[in-house]
XYZ file of C-alpha atoms in Angstrom:
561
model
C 100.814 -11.416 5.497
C 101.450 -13.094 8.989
C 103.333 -10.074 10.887
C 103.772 -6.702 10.198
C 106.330 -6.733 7.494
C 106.130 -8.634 4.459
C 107.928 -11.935 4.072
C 108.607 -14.659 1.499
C 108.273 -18.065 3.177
C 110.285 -20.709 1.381
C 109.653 -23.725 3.949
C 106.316 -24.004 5.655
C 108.148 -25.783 8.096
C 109.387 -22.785 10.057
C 106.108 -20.873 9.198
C 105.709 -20.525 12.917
C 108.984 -20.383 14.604
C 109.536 -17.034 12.405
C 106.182 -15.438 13.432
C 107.180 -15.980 17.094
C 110.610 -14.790 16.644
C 109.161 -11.767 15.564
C 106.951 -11.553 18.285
C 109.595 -12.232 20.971
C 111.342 -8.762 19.456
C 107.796 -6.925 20.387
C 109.027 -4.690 23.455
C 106.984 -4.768 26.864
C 104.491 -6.914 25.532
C 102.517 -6.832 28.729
C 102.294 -2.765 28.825
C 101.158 -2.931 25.545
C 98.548 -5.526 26.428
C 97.310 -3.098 29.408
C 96.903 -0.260 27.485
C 95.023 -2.208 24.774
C 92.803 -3.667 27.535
C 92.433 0.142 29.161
C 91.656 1.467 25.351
C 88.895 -1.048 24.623
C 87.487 0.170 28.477
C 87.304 3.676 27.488
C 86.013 3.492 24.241
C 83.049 1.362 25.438
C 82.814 4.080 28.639
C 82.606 6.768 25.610
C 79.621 4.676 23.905
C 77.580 4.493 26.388
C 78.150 7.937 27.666
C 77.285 8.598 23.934
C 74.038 6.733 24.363
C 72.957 8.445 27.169
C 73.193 11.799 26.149
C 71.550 10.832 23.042
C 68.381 9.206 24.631
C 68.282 12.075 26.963
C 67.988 14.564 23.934
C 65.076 12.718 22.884
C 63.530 12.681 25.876
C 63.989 16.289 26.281
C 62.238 16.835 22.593
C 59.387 14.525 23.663
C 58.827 15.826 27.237
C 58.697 19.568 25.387
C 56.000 18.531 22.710
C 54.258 16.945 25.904
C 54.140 20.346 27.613
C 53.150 22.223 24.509
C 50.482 19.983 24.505
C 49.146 20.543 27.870
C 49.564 23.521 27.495
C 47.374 23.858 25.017
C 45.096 21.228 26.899
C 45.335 23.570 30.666
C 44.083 26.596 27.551
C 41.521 24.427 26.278
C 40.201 23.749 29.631
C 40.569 27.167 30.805
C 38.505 28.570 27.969
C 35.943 25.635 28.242
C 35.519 27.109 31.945
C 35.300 30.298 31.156
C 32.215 29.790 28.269
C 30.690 27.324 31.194
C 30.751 29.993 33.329
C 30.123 32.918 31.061
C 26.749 30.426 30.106
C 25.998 29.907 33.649
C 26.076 33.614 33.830
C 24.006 34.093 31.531
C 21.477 31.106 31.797
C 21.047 32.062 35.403
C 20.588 36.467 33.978
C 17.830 35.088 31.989
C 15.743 33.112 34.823
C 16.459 36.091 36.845
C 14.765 38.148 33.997
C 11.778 35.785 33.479
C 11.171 35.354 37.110
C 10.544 39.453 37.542
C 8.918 39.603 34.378
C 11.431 41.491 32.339
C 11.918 38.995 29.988
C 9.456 37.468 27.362
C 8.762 34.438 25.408
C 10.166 36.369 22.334
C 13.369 37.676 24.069
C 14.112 34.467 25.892
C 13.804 32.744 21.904
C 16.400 35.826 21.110
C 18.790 35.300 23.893
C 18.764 30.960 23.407
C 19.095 31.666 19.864
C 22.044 34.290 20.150
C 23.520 31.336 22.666
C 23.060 29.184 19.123
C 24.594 30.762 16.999
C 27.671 31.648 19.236
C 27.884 28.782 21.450
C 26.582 25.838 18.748
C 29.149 23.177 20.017
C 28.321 23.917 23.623
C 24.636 23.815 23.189
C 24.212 20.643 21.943
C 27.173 19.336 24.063
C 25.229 20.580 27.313
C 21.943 19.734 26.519
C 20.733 23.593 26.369
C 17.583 23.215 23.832
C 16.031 21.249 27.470
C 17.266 24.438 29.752
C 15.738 26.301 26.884
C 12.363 24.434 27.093
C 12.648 24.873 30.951
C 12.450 28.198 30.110
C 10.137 28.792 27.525
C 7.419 26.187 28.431
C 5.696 28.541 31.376
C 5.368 31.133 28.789
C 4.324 28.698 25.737
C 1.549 27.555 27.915
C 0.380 31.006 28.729
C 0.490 31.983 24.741
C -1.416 29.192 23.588
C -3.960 29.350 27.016
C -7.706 29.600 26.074
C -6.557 28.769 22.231
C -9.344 27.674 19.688
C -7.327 25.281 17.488
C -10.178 24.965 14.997
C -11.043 28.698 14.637
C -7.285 29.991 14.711
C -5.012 27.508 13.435
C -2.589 30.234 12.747
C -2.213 31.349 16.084
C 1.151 30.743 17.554
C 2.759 29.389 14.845
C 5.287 32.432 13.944
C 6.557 31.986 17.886
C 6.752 28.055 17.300
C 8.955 28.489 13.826
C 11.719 30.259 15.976
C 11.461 27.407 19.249
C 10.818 24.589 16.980
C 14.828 25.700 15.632
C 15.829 26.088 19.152
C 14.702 22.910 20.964
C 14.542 19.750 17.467
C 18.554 19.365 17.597
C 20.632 16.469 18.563
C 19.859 14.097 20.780
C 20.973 15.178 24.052
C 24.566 13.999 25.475
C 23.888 11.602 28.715
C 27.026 13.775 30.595
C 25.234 17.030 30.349
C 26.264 19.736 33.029
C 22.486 20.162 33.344
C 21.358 16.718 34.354
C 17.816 18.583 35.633
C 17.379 19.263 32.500
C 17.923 16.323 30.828
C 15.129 14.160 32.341
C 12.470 14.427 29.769
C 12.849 11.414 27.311
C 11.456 12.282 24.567
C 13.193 15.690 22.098
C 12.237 19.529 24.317
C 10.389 19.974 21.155
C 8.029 17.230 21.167
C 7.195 17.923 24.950
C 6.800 21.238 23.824
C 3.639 20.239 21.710
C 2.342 18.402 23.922
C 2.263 20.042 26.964
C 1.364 23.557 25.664
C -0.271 22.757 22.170
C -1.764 19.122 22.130
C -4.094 20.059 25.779
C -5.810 22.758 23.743
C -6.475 20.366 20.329
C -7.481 17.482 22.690
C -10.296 19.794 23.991
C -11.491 20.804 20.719
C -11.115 17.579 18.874
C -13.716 15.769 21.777
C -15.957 18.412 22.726
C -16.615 20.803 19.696
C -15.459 19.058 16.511
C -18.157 17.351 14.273
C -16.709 14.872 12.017
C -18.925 15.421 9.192
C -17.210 18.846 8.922
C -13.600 17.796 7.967
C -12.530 20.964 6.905
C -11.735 22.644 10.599
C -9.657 19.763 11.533
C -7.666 19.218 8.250
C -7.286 23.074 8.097
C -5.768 23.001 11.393
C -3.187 19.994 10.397
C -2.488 21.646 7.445
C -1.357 24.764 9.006
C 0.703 22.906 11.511
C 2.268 20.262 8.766
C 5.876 21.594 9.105
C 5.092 21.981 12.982
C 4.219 19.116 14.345
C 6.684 15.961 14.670
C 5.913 12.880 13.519
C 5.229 10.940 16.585
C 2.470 14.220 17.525
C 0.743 13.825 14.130
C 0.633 10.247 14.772
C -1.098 10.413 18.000
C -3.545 13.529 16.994
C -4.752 11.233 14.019
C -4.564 7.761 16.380
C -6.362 9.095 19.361
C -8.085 12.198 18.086
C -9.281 11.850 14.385
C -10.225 8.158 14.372
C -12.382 7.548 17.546
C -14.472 10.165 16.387
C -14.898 8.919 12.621
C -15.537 5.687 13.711
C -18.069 6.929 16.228
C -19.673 9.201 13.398
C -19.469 5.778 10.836
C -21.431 4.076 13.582
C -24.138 6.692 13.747
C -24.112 7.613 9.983
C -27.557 5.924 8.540
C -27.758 6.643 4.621
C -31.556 6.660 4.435
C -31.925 10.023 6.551
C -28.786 11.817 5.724
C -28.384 13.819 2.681
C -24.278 14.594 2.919
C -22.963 11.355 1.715
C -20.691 9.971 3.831
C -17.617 10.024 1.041
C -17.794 14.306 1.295
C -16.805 13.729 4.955
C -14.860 10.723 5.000
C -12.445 10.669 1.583
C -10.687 14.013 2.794
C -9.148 11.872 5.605
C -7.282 9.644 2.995
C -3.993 11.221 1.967
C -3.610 11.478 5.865
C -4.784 8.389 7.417
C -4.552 6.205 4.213
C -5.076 2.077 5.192
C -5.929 3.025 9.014
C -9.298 3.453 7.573
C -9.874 0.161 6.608
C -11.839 -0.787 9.803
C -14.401 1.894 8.751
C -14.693 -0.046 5.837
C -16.939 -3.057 6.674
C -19.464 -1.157 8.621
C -19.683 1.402 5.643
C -20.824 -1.622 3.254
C -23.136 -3.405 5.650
C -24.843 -0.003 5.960
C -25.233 0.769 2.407
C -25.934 -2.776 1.413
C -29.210 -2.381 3.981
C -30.011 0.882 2.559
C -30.035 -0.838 -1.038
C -32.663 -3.149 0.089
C -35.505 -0.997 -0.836
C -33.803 0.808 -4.214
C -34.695 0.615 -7.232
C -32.747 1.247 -10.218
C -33.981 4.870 -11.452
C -32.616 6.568 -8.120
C -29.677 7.540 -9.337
C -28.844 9.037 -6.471
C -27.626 5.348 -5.325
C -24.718 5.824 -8.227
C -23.374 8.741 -6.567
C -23.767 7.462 -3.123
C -21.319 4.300 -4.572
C -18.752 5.557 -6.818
C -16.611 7.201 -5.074
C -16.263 3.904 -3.172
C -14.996 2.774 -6.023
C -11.523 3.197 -5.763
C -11.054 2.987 -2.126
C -12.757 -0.420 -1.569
C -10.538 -3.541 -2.685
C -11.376 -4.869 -6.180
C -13.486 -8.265 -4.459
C -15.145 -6.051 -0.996
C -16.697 -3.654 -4.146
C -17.646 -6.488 -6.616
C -19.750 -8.044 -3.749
C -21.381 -5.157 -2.734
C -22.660 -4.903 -6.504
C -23.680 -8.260 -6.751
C -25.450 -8.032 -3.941
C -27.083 -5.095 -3.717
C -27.013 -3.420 -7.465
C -27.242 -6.201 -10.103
C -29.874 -7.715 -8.852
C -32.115 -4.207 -9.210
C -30.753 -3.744 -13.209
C -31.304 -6.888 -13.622
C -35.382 -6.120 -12.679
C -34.769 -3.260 -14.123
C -34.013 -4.527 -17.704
C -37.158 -7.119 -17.095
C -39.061 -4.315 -16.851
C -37.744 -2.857 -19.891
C -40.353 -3.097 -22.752
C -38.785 -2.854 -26.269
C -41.239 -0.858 -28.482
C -39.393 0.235 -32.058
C -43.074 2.590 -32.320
C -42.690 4.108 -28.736
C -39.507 2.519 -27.438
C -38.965 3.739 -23.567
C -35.547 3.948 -23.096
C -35.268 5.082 -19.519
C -34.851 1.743 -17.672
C -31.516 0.949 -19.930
C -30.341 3.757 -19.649
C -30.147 3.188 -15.690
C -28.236 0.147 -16.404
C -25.991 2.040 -18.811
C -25.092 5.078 -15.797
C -23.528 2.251 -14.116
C -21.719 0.641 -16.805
C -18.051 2.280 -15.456
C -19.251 0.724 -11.874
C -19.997 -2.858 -12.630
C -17.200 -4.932 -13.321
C -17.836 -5.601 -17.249
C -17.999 -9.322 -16.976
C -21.383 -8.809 -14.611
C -22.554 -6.070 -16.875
C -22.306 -8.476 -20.152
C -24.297 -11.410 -17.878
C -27.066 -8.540 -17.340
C -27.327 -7.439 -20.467
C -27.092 -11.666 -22.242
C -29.828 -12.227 -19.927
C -32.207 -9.392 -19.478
C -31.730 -7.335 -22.593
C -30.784 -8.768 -25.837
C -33.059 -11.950 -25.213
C -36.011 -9.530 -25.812
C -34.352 -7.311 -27.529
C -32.948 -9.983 -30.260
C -36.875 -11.350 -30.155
C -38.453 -7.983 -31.184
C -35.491 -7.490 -34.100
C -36.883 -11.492 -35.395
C -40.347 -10.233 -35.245
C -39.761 -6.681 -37.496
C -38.184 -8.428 -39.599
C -40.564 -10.903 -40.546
C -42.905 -8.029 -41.112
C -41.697 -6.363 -43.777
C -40.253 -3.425 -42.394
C -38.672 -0.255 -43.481
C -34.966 -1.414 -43.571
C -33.526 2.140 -42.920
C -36.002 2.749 -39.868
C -34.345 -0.649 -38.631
C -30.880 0.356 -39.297
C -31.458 3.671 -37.647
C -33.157 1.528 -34.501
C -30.178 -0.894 -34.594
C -27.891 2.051 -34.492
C -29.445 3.819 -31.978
C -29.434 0.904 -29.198
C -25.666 0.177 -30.376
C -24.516 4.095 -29.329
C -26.222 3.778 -25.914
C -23.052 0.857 -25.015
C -20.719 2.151 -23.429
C -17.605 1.741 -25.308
C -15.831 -0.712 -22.897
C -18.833 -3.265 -23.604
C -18.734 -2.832 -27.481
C -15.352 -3.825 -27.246
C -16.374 -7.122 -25.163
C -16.552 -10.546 -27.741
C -19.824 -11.388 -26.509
C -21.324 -8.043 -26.988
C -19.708 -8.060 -30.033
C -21.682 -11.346 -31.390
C -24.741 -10.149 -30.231
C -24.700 -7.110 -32.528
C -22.925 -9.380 -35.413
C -26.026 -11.718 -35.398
C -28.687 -8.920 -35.134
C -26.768 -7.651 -38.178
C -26.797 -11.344 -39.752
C -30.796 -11.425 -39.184
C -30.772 -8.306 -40.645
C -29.194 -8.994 -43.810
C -30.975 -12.545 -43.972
C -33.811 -9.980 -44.156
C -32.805 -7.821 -46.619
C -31.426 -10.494 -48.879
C -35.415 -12.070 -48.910
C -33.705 -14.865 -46.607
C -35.911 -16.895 -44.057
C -34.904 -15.258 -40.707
C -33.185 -17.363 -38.199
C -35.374 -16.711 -34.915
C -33.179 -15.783 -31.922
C -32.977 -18.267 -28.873
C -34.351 -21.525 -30.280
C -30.551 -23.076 -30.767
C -30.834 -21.859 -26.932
C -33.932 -22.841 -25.678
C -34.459 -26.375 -27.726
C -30.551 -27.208 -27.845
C -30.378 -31.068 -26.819
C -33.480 -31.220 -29.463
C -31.534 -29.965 -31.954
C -28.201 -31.973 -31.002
C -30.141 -34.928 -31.209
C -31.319 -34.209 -34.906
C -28.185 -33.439 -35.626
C -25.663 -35.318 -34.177
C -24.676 -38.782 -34.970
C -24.235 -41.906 -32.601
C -20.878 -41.795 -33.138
C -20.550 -38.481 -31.861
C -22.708 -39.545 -28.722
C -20.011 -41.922 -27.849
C -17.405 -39.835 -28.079
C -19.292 -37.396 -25.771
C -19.770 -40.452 -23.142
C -16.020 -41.367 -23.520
C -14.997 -37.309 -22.554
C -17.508 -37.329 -19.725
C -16.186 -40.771 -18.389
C -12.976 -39.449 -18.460
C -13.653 -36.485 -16.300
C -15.683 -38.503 -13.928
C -12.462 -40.152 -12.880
C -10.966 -37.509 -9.991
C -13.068 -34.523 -11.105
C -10.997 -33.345 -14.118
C -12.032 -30.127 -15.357
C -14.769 -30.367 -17.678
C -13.404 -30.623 -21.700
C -14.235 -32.759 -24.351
C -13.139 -32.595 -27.923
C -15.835 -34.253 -29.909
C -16.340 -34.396 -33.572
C -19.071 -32.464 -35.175
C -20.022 -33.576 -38.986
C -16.145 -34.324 -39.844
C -15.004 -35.029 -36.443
C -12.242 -31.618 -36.352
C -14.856 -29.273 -33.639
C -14.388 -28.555 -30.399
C -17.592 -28.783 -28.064
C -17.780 -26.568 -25.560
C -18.302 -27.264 -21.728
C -22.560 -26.111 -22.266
C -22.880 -28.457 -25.208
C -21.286 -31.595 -23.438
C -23.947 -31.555 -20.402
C -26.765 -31.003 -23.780
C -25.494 -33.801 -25.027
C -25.196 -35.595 -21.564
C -28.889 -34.398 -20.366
C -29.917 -35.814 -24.082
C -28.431 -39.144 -23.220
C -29.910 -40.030 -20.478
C -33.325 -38.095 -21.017
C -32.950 -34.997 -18.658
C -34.759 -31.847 -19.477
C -31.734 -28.894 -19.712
C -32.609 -25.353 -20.136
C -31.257 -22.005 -18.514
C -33.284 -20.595 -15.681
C -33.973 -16.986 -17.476
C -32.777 -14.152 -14.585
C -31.144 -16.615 -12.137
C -27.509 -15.716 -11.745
C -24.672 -16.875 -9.820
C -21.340 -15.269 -9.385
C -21.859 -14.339 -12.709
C -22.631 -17.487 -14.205
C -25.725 -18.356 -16.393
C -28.054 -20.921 -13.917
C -29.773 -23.608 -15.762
C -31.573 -26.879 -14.759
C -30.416 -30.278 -15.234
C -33.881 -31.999 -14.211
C -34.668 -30.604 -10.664
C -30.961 -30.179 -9.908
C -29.845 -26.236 -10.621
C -26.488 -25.689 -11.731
C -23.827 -22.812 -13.533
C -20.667 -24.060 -15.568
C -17.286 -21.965 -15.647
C -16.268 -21.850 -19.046
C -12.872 -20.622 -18.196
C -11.802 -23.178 -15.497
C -13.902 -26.078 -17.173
C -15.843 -26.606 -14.261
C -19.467 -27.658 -13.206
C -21.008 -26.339 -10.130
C -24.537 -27.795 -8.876
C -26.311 -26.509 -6.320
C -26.792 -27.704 -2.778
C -29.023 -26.068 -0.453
C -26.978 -22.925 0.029
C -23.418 -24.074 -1.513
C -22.589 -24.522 -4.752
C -19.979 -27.496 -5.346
C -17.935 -28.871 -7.638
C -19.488 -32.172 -9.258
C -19.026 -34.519 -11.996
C -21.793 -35.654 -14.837
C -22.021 -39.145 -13.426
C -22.824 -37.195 -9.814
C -24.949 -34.848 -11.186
C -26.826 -37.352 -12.677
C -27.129 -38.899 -9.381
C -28.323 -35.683 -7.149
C -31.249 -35.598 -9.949
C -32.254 -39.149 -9.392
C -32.434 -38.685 -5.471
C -35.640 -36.990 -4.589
C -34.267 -34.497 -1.682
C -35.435 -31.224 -1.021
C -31.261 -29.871 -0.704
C -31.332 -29.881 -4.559
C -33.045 -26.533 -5.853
């Protein structure tokens, strides 16, 4: 198709000379070119015309929503004024009221509460719990004027449920319309507390509350748990409660007072909890004087203690019975005469009451070294005279119930019965009788009878070997077939033996715990558990080897007791 009509084209030759004969027959080609060009001009005039009206349609819609919208904003605005002013109205009606006296504390709580309820995104908006405590506070002060806390904690509290709702809201909007109001940083109801509540407590809490009479104060903060904030209970118990139990603490003296300080002190615990712990020193120093001069059948000493129990840490209450209270059962059970005819069981039976207060590993050291020594020396000494074997049963039985049953379940309370019922049997059987102690008291005689050179220079070898950089104490030396395992007590027998030292335990010397014997003049305990020797020097104990203990005894110094 090159033309209007349709042609066959035989020669491409004349392909072009035909088109433009055709166009040549085209008449007024000019005119038709003008009105071509003026078409094309007002078609593109009608598109743009087109354009126009369209983007001025959506103008129009936009331009509408706009005024709908401020529309609704100029309402908005409009009925924001009119609450402002309908509040100012009314906030200013109410000062009005208060000022001539027409209006209470109860009906301005009604009126700020109505202004609540209706007005809740205003109030907190504008701040109006503050205008509220402007109001109020003149009143509160009046109510609670002249105000016992400690004789009427009640009083006032009813009024306070109703404000504490008004005022403990948001925290209050920096643009508030009352900026006068707004000036107080902490919440309107904290400054209510303080400025019409706290002045009264303050005055009763330093001039007419004793703080060996808890009860009035914790009454009081009982009452008011739900009432006062958090930062108020915190300063009542900082600078209220504890200046005054630390100044009764200082003045408390156990010998002359018969309320024990725990009746007056332990109620403070669920509230001031671990702020008590600088109480706690001067508490111990005082009752560790006061133990100075007690003796173990005033039991009144358990009962002044045990409620300590629990609130002192685990070490502060393990020293204070080492210091002060296992040394007096310990001269307690040296007093103790065992007499199966007219046995006196009194003085054990003070050691017993505080069997659930000494830490059991004290308790078994007490009892090793001040009870069953005799006690297992009495038992050797029936036996041997022919006794009635079911009066010694019942005997044996009735010292075994008076253990409590935490120490019957302890292994070395446990062998201590097991060989009294050995020596028993041994008795019954028509058995020579094995006397208590002597494996004890004449040891490194006995090791020497019975152990073989061999043995000894094994023994050497282990303490050589521990010599070098104080390794802990252990040495596995043969006994008989070589397969036993001495223990740390029977290597320094064997190591006194060797080189001619006199070893025996120092009967009711104690340290930490620990059995004290003497190695020669030098005294010194041994830690099982950690494999470790300790010798004495002056007032330390150290850590030493055999080679240096052997040393301190061959120095003749006064430092080694």
């Amino acid at each position: 198709m090159r033309g209007p009509q349709p042609r066959v084209v035989t020669n491409l030759e004349h392909l072009n000379a035909e088109q433009s004969d055709i166009d040549d027959d085209v008449p007024m080609p000019e005119l038709q070119h003008n009105l071509r060009l003026i078409v094309d001009l007002v078609e593109a005039d009608i598109q743009t015309i087109h354009k126009k009206m369209k983007q001025e349609k959506e103008t129009t819609v936009l331009l509408e929503k706009e005024r709908v919208r401020l529309q609704k904003e100029v309402d908005r605005q409009k009925n924001q004024i009119g609450t402002l002013e309908l509040l100012t109205t009314t906030l200013v009606d109410i000062q009005q009221k208060i000022a001539s006296g027409v209006m209470q504390l109860d009906s301005v709580a009604a009126a700020f509460s109505s202004l609540q309820d209706d007005y809740a995104e205003e109030y907190k908006l504008h701040n109006l719990s503050a205008v509220a405590l402007s109001f109020g506070l003149p009143l509160m002060v009046k109510v609670f004027s002249g105000w016992e806390p400690l004789l009427q904690p009640h009083h006032g509290t009813d009024i306070l449920v109703v404000w504490k709702q008004l005022l403990q809201g948001d925290d209050p909007i920096d643009y508030s319309v009352f900026p006068d109001a707004n000036s107080y940083s902490d919440s309107p109801y904290v400054q209510l507390i303080m400025e019409a509540v706290f002045p009264s407590l303050r005055f009763a809490a330093v001039n007419t509350w004793e703080p060996r009479d808890p009860e009035p104060m914790l009454r009081f903060l009982e009452t008011w748990e739900n009432l006062l904030p958090k930062s108020v209970l915190h300063s009542i118990l900082e600078h209220l409660v504890m200046p005054k139990l630390s100044l009764a603490v200082d003045q408390w003296d156990p010998r002359q007072e018969t309320v024990p300080i725990h009746a007056w002190l332990h109620p403070w615990l669920p509230l001031l909890g671990q702020r008590m712990e600088p109480l706690y020193h001067p508490i111990r120093f005082k009752l560790e004087s006061a133990l100075r001069a007690w003796h173990a059948s005033d039991t009144s000493a358990y009962a002044l203690l045990s409620p300590w129990q629990t609130v002192f840490d685990s070490s502060s209450w393990e020293m204070l019975l080492v210091k002060s209270i296992v040394p007096k059962l310990m001269a307690a059970l040296q007093e103790l005469v065992i007499n199966p005819r007219a046995q006196q069981l009194e003085p054990f039976r003070w050691v017993m009451a505080w069997g659930n207060a000494v830490p059991i590993h004290h308790m078994v050291t007490l009892l090793e070294t001040g009870f069953f020594v005799k006690w297992r020396q009495v038992l050797y000494n029936w036996l041997c005279s022919t006794p009635d074997f079911e009066e010694v049963t019942r005997w044996y039985l009735g010292w075994k119930s008076l253990f409590t049953p935490e120490l019957l379940a302890n292994e070395r309370i446990r062998w201590y019965l097991q060989n009294a019922l050995e020596m028993m049997d041994q008795a019954v059987e028509g058995m020579p009788v094995v006397q208590p102690g002597a494996k004890e008291n004449i040891s490194y005689l006995r090791i020497t009878e019975r152990r073989q050179f061999e043995n000894q220079q094994q023994a050497t070898a282990a303490a050589g070997a521990y010599s070098q950089e104080h390794a802990p104490l252990s040495a596995s030396v043969g006994r008989d077939n070589g397969n036993t395992e001495m223990s740390l007590k029977e290597v320094v027998e064997m190591f006194a033996e060797q080189n001619d030292v006199q070893f025996l335990p120092k009967v009711g010397r104690l340290h930490e715990g620990f059995q004290v014997y003497g190695f020669g003049s030098v005294s010194i305990c041994m830690d099982n558990a950690q494999q470790r020797l300790y010798a004495q020097s002056g007032d330390r104990w150290v850590p030493v080897s055999l080679e240096q203990l052997l040393d301190m005894n061959r120095i003749p110094s006064k430092r080694w007791k």
